[in-house]
Coordinates of C-alpha atoms in Angstrom, one line a residue:
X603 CA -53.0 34.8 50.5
X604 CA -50.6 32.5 50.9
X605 CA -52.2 30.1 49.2
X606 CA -52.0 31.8 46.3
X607 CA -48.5 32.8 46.5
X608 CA -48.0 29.2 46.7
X609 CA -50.0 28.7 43.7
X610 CA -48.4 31.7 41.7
X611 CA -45.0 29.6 42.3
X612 CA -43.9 27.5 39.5
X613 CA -44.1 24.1 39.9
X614 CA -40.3 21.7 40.3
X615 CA -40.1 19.0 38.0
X616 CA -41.1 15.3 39.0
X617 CA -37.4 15.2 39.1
X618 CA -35.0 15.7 41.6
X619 CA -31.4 17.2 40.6
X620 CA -30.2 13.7 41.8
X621 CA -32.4 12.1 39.4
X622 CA -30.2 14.1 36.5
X623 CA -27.0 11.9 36.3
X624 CA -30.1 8.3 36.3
X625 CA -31.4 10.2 33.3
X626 CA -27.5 10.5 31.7
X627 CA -27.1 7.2 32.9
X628 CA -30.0 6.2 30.8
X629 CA -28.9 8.2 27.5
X630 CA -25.0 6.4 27.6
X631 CA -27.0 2.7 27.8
X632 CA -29.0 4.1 25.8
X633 CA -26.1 5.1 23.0
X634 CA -24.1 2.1 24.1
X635 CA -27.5 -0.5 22.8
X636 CA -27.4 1.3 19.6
X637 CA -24.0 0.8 19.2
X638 CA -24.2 -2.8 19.8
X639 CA -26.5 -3.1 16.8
X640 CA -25.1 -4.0 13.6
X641 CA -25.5 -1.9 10.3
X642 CA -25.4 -3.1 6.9
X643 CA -24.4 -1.4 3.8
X644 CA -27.6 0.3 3.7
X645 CA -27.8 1.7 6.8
X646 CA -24.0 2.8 6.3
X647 CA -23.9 4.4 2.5
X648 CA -27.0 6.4 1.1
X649 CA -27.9 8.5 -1.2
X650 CA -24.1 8.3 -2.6
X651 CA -22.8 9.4 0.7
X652 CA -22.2 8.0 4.2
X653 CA -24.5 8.3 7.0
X654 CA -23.1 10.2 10.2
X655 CA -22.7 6.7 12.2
X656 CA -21.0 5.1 9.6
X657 CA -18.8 7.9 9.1
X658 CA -18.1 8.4 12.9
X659 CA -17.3 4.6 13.3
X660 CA -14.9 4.7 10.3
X661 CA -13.1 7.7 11.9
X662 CA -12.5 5.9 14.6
X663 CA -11.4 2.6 13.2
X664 CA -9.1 4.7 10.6
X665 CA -7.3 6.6 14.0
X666 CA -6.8 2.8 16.1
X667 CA -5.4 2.1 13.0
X668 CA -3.0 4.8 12.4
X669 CA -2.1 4.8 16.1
X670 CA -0.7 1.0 15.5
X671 CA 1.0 1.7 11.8
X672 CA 2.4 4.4 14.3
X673 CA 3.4 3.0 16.9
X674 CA 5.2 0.2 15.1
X675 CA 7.7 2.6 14.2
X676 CA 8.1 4.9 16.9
X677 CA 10.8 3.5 18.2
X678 CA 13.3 3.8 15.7
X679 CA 15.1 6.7 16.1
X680 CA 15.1 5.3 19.9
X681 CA 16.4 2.1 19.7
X682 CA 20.1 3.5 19.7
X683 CA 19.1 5.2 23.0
X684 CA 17.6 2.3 25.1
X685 CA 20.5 0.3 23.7
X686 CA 22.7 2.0 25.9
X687 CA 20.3 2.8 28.9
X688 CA 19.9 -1.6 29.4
X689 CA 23.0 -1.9 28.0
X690 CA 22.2 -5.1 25.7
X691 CA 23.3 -5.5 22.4
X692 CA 22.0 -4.1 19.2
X693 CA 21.0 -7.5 18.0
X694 CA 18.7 -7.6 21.3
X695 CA 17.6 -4.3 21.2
X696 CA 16.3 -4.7 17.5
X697 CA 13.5 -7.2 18.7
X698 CA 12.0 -4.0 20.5
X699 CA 10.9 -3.3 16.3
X700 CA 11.4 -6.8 14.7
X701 CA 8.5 -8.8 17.4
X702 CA 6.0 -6.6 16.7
X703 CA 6.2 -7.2 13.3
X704 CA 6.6 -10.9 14.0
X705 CA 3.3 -10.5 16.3
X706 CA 1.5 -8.5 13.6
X707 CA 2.6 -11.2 11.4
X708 CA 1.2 -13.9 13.6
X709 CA -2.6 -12.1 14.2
X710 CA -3.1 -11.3 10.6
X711 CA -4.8 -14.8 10.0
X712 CA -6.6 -14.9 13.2
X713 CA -8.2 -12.0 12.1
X714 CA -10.8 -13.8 10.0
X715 CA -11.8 -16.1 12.2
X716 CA -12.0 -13.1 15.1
X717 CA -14.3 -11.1 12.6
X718 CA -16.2 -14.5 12.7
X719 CA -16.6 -15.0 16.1
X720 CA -16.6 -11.8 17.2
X721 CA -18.3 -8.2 17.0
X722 CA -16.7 -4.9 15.8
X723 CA -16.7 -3.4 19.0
X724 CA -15.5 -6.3 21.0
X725 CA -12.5 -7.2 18.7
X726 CA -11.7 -3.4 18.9
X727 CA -12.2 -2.4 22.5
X728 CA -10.6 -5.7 23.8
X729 CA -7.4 -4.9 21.6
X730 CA -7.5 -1.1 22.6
X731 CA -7.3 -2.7 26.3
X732 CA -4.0 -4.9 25.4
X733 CA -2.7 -2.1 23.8
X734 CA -3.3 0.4 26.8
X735 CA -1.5 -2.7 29.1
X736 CA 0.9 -3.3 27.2
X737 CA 2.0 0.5 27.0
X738 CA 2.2 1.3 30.4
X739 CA 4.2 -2.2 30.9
X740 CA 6.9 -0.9 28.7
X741 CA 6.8 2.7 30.3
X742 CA 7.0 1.5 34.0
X743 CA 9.4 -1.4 32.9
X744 CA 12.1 -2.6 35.1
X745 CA 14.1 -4.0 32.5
X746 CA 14.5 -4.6 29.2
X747 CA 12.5 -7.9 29.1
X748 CA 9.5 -6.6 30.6
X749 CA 9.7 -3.7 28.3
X750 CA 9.9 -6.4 25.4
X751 CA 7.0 -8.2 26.7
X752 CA 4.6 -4.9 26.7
X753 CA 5.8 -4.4 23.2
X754 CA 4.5 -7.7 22.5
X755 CA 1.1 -6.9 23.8
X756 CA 1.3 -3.5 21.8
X757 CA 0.8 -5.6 18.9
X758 CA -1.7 -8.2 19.6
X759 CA -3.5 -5.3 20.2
X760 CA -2.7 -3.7 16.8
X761 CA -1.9 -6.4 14.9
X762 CA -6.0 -7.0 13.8
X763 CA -6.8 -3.7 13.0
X764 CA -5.4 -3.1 9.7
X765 CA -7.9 -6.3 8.6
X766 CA -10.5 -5.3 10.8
X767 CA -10.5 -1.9 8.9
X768 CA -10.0 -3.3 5.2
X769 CA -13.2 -5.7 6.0
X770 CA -15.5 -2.7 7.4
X771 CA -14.6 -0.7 4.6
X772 CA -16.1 -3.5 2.2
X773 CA -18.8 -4.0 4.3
X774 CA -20.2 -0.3 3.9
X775 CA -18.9 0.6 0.8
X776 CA -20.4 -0.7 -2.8
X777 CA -18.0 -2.2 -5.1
X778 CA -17.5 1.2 -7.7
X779 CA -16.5 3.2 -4.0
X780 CA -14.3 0.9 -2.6
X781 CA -11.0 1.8 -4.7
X782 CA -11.3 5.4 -3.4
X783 CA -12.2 4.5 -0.1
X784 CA -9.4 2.2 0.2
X785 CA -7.2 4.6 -1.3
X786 CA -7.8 7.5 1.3
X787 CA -7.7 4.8 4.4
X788 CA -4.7 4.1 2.9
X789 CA -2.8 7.7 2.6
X790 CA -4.1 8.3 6.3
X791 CA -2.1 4.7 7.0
X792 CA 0.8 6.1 5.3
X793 CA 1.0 9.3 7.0
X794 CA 2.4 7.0 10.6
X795 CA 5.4 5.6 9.3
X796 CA 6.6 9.5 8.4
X797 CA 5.9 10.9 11.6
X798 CA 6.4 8.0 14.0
X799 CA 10.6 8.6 13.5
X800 CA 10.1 12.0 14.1
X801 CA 8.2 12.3 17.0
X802 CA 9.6 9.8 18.9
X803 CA 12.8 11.0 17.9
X804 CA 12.0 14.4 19.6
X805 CA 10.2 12.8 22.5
X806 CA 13.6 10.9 23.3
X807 CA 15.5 14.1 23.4
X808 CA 13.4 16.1 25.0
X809 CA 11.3 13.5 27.9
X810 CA 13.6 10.5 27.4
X811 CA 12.4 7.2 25.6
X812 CA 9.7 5.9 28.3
X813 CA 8.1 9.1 27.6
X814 CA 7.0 7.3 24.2
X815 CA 4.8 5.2 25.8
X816 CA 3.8 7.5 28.4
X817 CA 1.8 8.9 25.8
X818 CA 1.1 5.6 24.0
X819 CA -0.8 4.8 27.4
X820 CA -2.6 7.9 27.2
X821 CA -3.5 7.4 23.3
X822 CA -5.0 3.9 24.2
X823 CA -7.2 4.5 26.7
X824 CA -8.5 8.0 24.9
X825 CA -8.7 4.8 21.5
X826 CA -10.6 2.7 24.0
X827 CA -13.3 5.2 25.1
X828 CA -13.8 6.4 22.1
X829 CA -14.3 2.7 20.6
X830 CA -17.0 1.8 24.0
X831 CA -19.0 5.1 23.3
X832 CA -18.8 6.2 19.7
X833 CA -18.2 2.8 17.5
X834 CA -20.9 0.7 15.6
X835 CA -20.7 -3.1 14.6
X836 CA -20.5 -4.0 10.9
X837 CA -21.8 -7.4 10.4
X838 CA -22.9 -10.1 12.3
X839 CA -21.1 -12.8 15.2
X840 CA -21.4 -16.0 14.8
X841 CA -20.5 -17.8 18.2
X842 CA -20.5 -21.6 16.5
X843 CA -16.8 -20.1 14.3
X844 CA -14.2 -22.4 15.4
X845 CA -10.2 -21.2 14.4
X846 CA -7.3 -24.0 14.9
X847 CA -5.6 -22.4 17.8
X848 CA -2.6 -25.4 17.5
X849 CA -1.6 -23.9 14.2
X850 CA -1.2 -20.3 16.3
X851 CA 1.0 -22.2 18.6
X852 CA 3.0 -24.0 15.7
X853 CA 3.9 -20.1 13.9
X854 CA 4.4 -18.3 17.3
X855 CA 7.2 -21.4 17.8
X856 CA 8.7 -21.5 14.7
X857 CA 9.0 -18.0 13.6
X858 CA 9.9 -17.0 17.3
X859 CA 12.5 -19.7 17.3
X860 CA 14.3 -19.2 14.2
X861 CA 14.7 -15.4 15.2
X862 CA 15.8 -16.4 18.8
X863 CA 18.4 -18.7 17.4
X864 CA 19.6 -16.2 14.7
X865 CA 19.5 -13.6 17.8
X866 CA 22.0 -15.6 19.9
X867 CA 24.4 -16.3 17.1
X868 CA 26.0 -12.7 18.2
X869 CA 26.7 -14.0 21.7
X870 CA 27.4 -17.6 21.2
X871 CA 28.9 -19.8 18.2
X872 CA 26.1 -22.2 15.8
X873 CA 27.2 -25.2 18.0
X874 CA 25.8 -23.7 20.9
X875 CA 22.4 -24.9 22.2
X876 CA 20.8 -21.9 22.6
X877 CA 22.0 -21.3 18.7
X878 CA 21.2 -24.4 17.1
X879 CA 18.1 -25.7 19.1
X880 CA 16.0 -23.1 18.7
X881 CA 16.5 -22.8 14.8
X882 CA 16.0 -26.7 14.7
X883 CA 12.7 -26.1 16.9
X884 CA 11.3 -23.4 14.6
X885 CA 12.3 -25.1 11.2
X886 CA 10.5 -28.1 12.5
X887 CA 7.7 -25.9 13.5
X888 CA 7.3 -24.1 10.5
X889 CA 7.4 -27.1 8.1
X890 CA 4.6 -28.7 10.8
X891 CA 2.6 -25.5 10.3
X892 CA 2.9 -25.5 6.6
X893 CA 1.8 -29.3 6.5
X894 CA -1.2 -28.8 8.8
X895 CA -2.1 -25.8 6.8
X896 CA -2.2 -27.8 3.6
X897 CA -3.8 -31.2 5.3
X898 CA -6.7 -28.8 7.1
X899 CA -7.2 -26.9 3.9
X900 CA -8.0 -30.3 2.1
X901 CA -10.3 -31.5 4.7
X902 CA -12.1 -28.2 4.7
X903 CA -12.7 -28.6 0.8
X904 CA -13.7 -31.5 0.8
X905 CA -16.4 -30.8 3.9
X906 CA -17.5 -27.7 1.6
X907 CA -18.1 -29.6 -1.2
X908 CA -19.8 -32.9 0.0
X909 CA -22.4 -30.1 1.7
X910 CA -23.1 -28.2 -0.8
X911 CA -26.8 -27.6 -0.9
X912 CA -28.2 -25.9 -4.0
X913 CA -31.5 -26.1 -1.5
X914 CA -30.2 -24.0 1.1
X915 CA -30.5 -27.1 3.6
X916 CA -29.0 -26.7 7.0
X917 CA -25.2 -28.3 7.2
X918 CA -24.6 -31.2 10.1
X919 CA -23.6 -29.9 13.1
X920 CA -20.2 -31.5 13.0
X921 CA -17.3 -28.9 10.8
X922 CA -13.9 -29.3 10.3
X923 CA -12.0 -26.7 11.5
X924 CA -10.9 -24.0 8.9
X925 CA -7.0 -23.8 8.0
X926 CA -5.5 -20.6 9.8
X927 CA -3.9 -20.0 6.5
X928 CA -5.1 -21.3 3.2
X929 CA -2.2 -22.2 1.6
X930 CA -3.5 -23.3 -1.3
X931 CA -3.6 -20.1 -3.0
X932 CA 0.0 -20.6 -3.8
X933 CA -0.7 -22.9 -6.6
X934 CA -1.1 -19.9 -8.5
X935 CA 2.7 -19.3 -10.1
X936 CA 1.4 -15.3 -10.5
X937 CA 0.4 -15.5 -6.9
X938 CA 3.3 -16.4 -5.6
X939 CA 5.5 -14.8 -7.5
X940 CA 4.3 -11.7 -6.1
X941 CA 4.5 -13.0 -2.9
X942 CA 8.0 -13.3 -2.9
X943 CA 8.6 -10.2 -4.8
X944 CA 6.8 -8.8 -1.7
X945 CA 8.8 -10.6 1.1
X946 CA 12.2 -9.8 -0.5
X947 CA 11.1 -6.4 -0.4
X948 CA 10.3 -6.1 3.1
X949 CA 13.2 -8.3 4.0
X950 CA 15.5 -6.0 2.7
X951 CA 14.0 -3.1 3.7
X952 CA 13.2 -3.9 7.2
X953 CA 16.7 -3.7 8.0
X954 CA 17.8 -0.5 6.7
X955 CA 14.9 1.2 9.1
X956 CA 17.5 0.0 11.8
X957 CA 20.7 0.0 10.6
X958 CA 20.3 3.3 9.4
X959 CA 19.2 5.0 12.6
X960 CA 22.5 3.6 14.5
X961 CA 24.8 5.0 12.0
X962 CA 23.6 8.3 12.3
X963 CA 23.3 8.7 15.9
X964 CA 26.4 6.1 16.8
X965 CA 28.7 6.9 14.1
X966 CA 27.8 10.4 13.1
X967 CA 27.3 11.7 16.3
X968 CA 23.6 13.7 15.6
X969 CA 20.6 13.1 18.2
X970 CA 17.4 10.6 17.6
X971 CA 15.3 14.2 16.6
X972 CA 17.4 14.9 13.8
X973 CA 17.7 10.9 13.0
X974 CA 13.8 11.1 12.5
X975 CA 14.1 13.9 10.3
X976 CA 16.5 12.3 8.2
X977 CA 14.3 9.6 7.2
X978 CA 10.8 11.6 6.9
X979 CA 11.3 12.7 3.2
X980 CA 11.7 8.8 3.0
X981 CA 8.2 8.2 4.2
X982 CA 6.6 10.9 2.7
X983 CA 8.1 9.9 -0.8
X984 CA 6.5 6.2 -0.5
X985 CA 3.0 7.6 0.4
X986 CA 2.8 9.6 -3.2
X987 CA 4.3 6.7 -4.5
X988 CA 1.8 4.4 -3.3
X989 CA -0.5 6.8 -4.3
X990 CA 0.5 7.3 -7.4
X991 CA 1.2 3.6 -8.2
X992 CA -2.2 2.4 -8.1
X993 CA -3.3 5.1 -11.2
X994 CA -0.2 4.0 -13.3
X995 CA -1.1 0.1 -12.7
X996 CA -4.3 0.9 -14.2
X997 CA -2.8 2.6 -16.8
X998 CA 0.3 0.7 -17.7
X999 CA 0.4 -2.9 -16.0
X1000 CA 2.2 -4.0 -12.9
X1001 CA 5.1 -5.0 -15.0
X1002 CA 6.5 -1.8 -15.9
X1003 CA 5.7 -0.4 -12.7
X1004 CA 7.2 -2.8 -10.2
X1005 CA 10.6 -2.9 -13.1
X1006 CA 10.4 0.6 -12.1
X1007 CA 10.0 0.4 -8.7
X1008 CA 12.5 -2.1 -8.4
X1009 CA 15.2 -0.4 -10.1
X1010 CA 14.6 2.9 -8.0
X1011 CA 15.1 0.8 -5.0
X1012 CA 18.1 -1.2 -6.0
X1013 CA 19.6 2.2 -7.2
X1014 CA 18.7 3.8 -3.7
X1015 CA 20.3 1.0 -2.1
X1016 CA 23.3 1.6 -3.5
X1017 CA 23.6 5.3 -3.0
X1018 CA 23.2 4.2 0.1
X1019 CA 26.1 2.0 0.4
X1020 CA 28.6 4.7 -0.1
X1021 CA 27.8 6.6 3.2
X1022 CA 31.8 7.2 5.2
X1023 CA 32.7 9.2 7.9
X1024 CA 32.1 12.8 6.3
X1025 CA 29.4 11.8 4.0
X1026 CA 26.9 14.9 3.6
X1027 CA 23.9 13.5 5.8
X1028 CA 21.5 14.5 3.8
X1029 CA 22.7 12.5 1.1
X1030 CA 21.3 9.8 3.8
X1031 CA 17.9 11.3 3.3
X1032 CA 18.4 11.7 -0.4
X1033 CA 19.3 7.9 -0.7
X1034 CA 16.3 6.8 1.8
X1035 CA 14.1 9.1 -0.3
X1036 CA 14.8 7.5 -3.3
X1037 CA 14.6 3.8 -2.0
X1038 CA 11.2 4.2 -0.5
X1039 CA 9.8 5.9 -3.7
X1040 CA 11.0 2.4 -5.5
X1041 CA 8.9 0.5 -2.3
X1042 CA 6.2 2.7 -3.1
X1043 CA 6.0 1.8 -6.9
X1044 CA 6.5 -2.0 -6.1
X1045 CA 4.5 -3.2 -3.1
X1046 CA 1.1 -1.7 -3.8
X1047 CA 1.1 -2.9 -7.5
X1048 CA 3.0 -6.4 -7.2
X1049 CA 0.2 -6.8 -4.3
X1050 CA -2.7 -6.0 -6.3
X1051 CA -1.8 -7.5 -9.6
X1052 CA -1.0 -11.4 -7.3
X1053 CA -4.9 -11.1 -5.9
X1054 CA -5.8 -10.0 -9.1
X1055 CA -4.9 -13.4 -10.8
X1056 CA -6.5 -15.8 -7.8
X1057 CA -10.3 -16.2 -8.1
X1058 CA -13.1 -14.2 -6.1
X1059 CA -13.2 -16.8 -3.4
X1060 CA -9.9 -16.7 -2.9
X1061 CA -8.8 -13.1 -2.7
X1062 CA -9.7 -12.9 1.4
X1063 CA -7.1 -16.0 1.8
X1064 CA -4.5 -14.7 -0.8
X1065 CA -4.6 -11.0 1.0
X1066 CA -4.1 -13.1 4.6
X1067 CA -1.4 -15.0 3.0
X1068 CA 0.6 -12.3 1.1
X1069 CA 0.6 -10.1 4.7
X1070 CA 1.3 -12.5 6.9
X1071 CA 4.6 -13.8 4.4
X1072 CA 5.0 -9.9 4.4
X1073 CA 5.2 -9.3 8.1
X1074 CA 7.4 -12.3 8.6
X1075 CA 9.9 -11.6 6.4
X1076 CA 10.3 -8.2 7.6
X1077 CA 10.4 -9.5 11.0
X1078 CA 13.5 -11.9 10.1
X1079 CA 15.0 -9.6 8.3
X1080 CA 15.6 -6.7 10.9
X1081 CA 17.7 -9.7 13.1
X1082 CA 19.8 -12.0 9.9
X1083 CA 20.6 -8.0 8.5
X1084 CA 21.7 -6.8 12.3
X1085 CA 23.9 -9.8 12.7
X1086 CA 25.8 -9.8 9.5
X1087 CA 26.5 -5.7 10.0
X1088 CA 27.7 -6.9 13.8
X1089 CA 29.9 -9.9 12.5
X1090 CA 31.2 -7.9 9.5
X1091 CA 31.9 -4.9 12.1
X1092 CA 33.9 -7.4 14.8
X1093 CA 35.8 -8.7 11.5
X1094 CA 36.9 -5.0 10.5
X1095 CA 37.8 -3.9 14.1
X1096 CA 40.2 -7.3 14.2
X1097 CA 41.6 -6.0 11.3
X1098 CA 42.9 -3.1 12.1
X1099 CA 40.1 -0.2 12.2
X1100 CA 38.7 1.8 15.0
X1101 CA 35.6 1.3 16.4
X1102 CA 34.0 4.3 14.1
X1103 CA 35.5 3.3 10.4
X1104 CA 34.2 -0.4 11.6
X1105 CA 31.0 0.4 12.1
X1106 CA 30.9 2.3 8.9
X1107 CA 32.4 -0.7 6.6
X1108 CA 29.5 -2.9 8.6
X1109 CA 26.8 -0.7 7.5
X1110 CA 28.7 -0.1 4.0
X1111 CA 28.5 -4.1 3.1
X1112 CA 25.5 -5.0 4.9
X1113 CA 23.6 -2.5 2.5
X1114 CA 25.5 -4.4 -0.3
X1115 CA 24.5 -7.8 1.1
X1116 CA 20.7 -5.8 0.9
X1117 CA 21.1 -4.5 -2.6
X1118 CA 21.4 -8.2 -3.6
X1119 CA 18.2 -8.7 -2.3
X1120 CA 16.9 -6.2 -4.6
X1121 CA 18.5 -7.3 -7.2
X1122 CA 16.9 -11.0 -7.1
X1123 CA 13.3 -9.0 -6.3
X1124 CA 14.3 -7.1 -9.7
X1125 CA 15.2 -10.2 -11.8
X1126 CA 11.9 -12.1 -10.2
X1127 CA 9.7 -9.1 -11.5
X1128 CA 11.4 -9.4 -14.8
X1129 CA 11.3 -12.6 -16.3
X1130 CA 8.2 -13.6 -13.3
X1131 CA 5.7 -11.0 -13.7
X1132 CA 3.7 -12.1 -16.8
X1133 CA 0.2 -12.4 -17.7
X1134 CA -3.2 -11.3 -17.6
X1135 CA -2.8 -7.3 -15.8
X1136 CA 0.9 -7.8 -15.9
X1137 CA 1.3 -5.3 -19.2
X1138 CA 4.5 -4.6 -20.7
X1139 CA 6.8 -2.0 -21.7
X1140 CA 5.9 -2.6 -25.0
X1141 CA 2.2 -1.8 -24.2
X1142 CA 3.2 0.7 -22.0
X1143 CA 5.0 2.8 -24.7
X1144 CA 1.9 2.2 -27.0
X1145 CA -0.3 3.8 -24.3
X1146 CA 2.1 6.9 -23.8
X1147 CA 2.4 7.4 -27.5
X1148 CA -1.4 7.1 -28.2
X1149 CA -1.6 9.7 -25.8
X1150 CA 0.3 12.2 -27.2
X1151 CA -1.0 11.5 -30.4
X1152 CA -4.5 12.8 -29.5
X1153 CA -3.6 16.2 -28.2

């Protein structure tokens, strides 16, 4: 009987409940080995569509690199804030926002030999870790120093995504989808600057400013577990890629001391040795960089070209080590005329995302929540732009578009210069609104029209070029803008005015000293931007007319 109760009694599982969390252990390695394997195009886009690994990897990729576009400016409705709380200068404060441009600046050309070296989910997990690090360094932070420092690993661990996204995006993409593809990354990119302002604007008056990277911290780790478990590689390491690490050490040296020289002319006079030497270091390290860059790039050619099998024979074993930055590219006039076009833009706009923020919360009194708000119709206005750039280049040329551009900005800049003590502030807005529509209409197509006139081969070192020129110059210009407004301020308050009206004439001519920026950028585009894709007004009127001919 009671063997056939026992019978009659379903029979357990092989398994034992403790043998449950072996078999989950097995489905995560499990997931995590097919994650490690790369995909190519055709595993990524069929049937005109992407397949649900590709799509979930480039989610992923697209939100790392919308937390680091956000991140970057963050704290910018801050700044005014944790000025006061370490009680340094605004000069020193400002290189909370100017070295991580500087940094970003610095990674962009590492990021092809990284790409090289390195899988997808190793570039991206590793930065996700700095990131994380460098986060909760700045929000446990004794002092202002070691806050700086975990800004600076806030972007190394940013700083290669933007690339790493661009070149994943070509990998799984054909070439008639890419435009679109780009084009969406890109309004999801330009979404951060608008709300970055804003919300940490409202965290500062609500949590304080360490509560920014509070949830930083909390943002990179979710980034990093989402990268380890949910992320694909696209493309293929090669472990023999070799980068020229010297020429790293050269930029981080000259860049980082010319703007630590420019930062000390605040505090001390230009005969001064912490003024003089470091400028004198970082020239000297620049021009070093730029004559290594040039030398290597020969050396590479020339290695490229005596090996050149039509064959497909295996090269020798020995390679020259590829330039950081091809600086050859510049020997394109177009090229570089865009180039500059670009870094005068970012030079002179850099500046105004800090300047601006003090005089409303210093001179005007209002808190960082309401700074933020001032300058989101600012942001929002350059993503349509941006947006809506790239269908008038195809239509029109780059030429009338950046003369355009340039115009609205220098005319924004201007409004901008006549802020005073009872200025409506949201004529602030209404000024920032109207400059970053005139960044919108010149970047994207000054950009696209320079790569546009280099040859295939060279686009990838043209695009590292143009960014890393971009990043720099916006990363100088936050500091030599900062310092004239200070020195122009200490030169009003000698004369006569208050601290308030002094601070005010500062900002006034500083902006001034930035609309003649503009104005160079919009002479440059003028008589510079010829050629093949540049168009003119001429041909631009043509087009319009035609148009309205055949309805």
């Amino acid at each position: 009987m009671s063997t056939q109760n026992d019978n009659k009694q379903p029979r357990k599982p092989a398994h034992t409940p403790a043998n449950k969390p072996a078999r989950g252990s097995a489905r995560t390695k499990a997931l995590i080995a097919s994650a490690r394997q790369p995909l190519d195009s055709a595993d990524s886009y069929r049937d005109g569509h992407l397949s649900r690994t590709a799509f979930v990897s480039l989610v992923i990729l697209t939100f790392i690199t919308f937390v680091g576009n956000f991140t970057q400016l963050q704290l910018s409705s801050a700044l005014p804030t944790i000025v006061k709380d370490f009680g340094v200068s605004v000069t020193t404060g400002q290189w909370l926002t100017s070295v991580f441009q500087l940094v970003m600046g610095v990674m962009v050309p590492l990021t092809a030999y990284l790409t090289r070296r390195f899988t997808t989910r190793q570039i991206v997990v590793t930065s996700m870790l700095v990131f994380t690090a460098g986060s909760l360094l700045a929000w446990l932070g004794p002092s202002f120093v070691v806050v700086l420092f975990g800004r600076i690993l806030e972007a190394i661990g940013t700083g290669v995504m933007w690339p790493v996204l661009q070149i994943t995006v070509f990998s799984i993409y054909p070439l008639s989808r890419r435009g679109l593809a780009m084009g969406t990354v890109g309004m999801a990119m330009s979404v951060a600057p608008a709300i970055g302002p804003v919300i940490g604007g409202w965290q500062t008056d609500a949590n304080g400013w360490r509560s920014i990277f509070m949830s930083l911290s909390v943002i990179g780790l979710v980034s990093v577990l989402l990268a380890f478990f949910g992320l694909h590689n696209f493309g293929r390491s090669d472990c023999d890629a070799k980068a020229d690490f010297f020429s790293v050490s050269l930029s981080v040296f000259g860049f980082g001391g010319l703007m630590f020289g420019f930062t000390n002319i605040e505090a001390h006079p230009f005969t001064h040795p912490l003024v003089w030497v470091p400028i004198v270091v970082g020239v000297a390290g620049i021009v070093w960089f730029v004559v290594r860059q040039i030398h290597m790039s020969m050396v590479y050619q020339a290695w490229e070209a005596s090996h050149e099998s039509s064959s497909g024979l295996r090269r020798s074993q020995w390679a020259p080590k590829p330039a950081l930055l091809n600086l050859g590219v510049l020997r394109n006039r177009s090229f570089t005329v865009g180039t500059i076009c670009a870094a005068l833009s970012f030079f002179a706009f850099s500046s105004i995302m800090v300047i601006i923020p003090l005089y409303i919360q210093n001179d005007r009194g209002y808190s960082a929540t309401m700074s933020g708000l001032i300058m989101l119709p600012g942001a929002i206005g350059q993503c349509i732009a941006q947006f809506c750039g790239g269908r008038l280049l195809d239509r029109f040329g780059a030429r009338p578009v950046a003369l355009v551009g340039s115009s609205t900005l220098l005319i924004g800049t201007i409004m901008m210069s006549l802020i005073g003590t009872d200025t409506w502030i949201w004529w602030v807005s209404i000024s920032q609104f109207t400059r970053q529509i005139g960044m919108g209409l010149v970047l994207m197509p000054i950009t696209t029209w320079s790569l546009n006139c280099l040859a295939r081969q060279e686009v990838s070192a043209g695009s590292a070029v143009t960014n890393t020129v971009r990043q720099i110059a916006g990363a100088i210009g936050a500091p030599v803008m900062v310092i004239t407004m200070e020195t122009l301020t200490r030169v009003f308050h000698s004369a006569g005015l208050n601290t308030t009206l002094a601070n005010i004439d500062g900002v006034k001519w500083t902006l001034r000293i930035s609309a003649c920026f503009v104005l160079a950028q919009l002479l440059l585009v003028m008589f510079g931007v010829r050629g093949q894709g540049a168009g003119s007004a001429r041909e631009a009127a043509q087009v319009a007319l035609g148009r309205i001919r055949t309805r």
